[in-house]
Coordinates of C-alpha atoms in Angstrom, one line a residue:
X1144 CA -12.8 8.0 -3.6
X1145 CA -11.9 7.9 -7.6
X1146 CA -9.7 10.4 -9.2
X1147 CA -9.4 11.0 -12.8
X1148 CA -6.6 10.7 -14.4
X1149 CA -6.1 11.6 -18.5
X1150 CA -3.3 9.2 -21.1
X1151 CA -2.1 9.7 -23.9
X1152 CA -2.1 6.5 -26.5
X1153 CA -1.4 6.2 -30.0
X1154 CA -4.5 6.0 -32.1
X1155 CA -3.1 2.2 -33.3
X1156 CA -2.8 1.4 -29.4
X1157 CA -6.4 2.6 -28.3
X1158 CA -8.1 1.2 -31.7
X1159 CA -6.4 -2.1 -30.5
X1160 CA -7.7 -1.2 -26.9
X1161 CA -11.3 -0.3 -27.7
X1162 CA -11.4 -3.9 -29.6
X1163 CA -10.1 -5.7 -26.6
X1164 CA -12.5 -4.5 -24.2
X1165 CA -15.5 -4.5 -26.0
X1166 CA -14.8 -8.4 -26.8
X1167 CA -14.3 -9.0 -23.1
X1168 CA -17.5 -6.9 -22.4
X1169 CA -16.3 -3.8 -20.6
X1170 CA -18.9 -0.9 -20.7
X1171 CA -16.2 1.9 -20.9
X1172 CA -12.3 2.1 -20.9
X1173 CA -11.8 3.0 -17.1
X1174 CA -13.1 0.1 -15.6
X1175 CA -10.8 -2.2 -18.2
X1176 CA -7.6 0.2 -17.3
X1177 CA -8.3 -0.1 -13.4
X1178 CA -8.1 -4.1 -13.7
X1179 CA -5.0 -3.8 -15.7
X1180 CA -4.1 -1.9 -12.6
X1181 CA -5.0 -4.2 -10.4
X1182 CA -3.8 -7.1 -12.3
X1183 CA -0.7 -5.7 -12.6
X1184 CA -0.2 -5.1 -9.0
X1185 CA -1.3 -8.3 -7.9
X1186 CA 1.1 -9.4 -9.9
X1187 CA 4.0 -7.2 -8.6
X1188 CA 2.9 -8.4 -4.9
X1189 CA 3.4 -12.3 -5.4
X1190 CA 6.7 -11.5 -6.5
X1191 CA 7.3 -11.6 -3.0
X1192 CA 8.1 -15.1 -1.3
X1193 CA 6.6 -14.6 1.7
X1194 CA 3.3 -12.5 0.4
X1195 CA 0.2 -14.3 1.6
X1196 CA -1.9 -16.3 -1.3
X1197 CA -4.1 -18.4 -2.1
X1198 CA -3.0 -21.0 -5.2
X1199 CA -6.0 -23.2 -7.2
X1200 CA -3.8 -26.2 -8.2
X1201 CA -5.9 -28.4 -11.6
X1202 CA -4.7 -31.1 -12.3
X1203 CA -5.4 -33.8 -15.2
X1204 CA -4.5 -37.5 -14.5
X1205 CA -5.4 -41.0 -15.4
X1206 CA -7.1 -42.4 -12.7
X1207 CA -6.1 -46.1 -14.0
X1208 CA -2.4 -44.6 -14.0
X1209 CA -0.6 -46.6 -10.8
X1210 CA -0.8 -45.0 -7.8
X1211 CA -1.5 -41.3 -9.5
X1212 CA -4.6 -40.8 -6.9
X1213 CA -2.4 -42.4 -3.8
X1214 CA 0.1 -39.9 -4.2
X1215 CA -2.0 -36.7 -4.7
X1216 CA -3.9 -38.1 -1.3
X1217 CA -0.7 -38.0 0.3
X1218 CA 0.4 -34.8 -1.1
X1219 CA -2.3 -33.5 0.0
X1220 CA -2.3 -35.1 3.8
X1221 CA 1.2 -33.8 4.4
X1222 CA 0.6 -30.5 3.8
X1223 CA -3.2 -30.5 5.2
X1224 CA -3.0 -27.0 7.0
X1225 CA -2.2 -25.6 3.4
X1226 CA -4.8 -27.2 2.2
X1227 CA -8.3 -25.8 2.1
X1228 CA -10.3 -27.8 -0.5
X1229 CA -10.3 -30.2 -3.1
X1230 CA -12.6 -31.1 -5.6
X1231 CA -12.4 -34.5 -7.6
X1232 CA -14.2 -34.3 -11.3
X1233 CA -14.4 -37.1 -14.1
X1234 CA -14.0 -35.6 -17.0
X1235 CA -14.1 -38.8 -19.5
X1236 CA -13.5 -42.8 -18.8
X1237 CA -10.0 -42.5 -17.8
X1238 CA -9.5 -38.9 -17.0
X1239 CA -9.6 -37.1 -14.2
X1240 CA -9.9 -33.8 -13.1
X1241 CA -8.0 -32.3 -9.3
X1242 CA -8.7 -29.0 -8.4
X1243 CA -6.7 -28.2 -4.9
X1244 CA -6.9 -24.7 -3.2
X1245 CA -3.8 -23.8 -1.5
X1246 CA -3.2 -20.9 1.2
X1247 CA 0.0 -20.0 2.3
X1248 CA 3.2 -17.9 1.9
X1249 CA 3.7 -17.4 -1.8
X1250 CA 7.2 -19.9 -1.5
X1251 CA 5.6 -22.4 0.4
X1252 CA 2.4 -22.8 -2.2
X1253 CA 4.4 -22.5 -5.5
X1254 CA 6.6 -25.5 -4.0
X1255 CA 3.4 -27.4 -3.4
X1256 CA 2.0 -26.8 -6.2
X1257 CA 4.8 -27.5 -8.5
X1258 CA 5.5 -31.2 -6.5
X1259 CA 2.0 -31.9 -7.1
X1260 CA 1.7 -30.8 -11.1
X1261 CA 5.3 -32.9 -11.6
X1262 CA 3.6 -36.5 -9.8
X1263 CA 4.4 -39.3 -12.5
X1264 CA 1.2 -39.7 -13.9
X1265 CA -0.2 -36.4 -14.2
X1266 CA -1.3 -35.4 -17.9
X1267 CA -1.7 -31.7 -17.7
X1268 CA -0.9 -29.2 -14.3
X1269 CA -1.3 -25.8 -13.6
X1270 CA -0.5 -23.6 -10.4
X1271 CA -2.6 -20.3 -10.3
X1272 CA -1.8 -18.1 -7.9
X1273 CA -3.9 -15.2 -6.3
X1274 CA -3.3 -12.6 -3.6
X1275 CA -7.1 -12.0 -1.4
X1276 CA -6.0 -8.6 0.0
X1277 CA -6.3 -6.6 -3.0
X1278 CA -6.4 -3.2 -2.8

């Protein structure tokens, strides 16, 4: 059930609003406020260590870089109950892309994640984190 709810922004803070949301092709402002809501909560929950998540590691390495795709294998093997997928992309002759879905308790994934961004070798890492029981 939705309840409606009434703000009060400054005209300089809604102008900038309306902008926002029509670029990113919301119909009407309370559908873009709800997902700041819900981003914003999301966000508050995996401030918890031991929340449940799910983390989409990408990485960008050198595939001609020594051992780069040995370690990330065995990264990945020692944690395989964490693990729930990878995908392998090449992006370009001597590039290539790692995208490695994580589930787990917030502290345990953010570790993982971060020892696999920080391998000697990798170009460019991010961790993403996401928490699948929204509500």
């Amino acid at each position: 059930m939705q309840e409606r709810i009434g703000i009060s922004l400054d005209s300089d803070l809604l102008t900038g609003f309306d902008a926002l949301i029509k670029q990113q092709g919301y119909t009407n402002r309370s559908e873009a406020v709800r997902d700041l809501i819900r981003e914003k909560l999301a966000k508050e929950k995996l401030a918890n260590p031991k929340t449940q998540a799910v983390a989409a590691v990408f990485v960008v390495y050198d595939h001609h870089h020594p051992q780069v795709s040995q370690k990330l294998m065995a990264l990945q093997h020692s944690d395989f109950l964490k693990i729930i997928s990878s995908i392998h992309v090449h992006i370009g002759h001597h590039d290539c892309l790692e995208v490695i879905l994580i589930r787990g308790k917030v502290s345990e994934i953010s570790k993982l994640g971060e020892n696999i961004v920080s391998l000697k070798g990798v170009k460019l890492g991010r961790v993403n984190l996401i928490s699948p029981h929204q509500h």
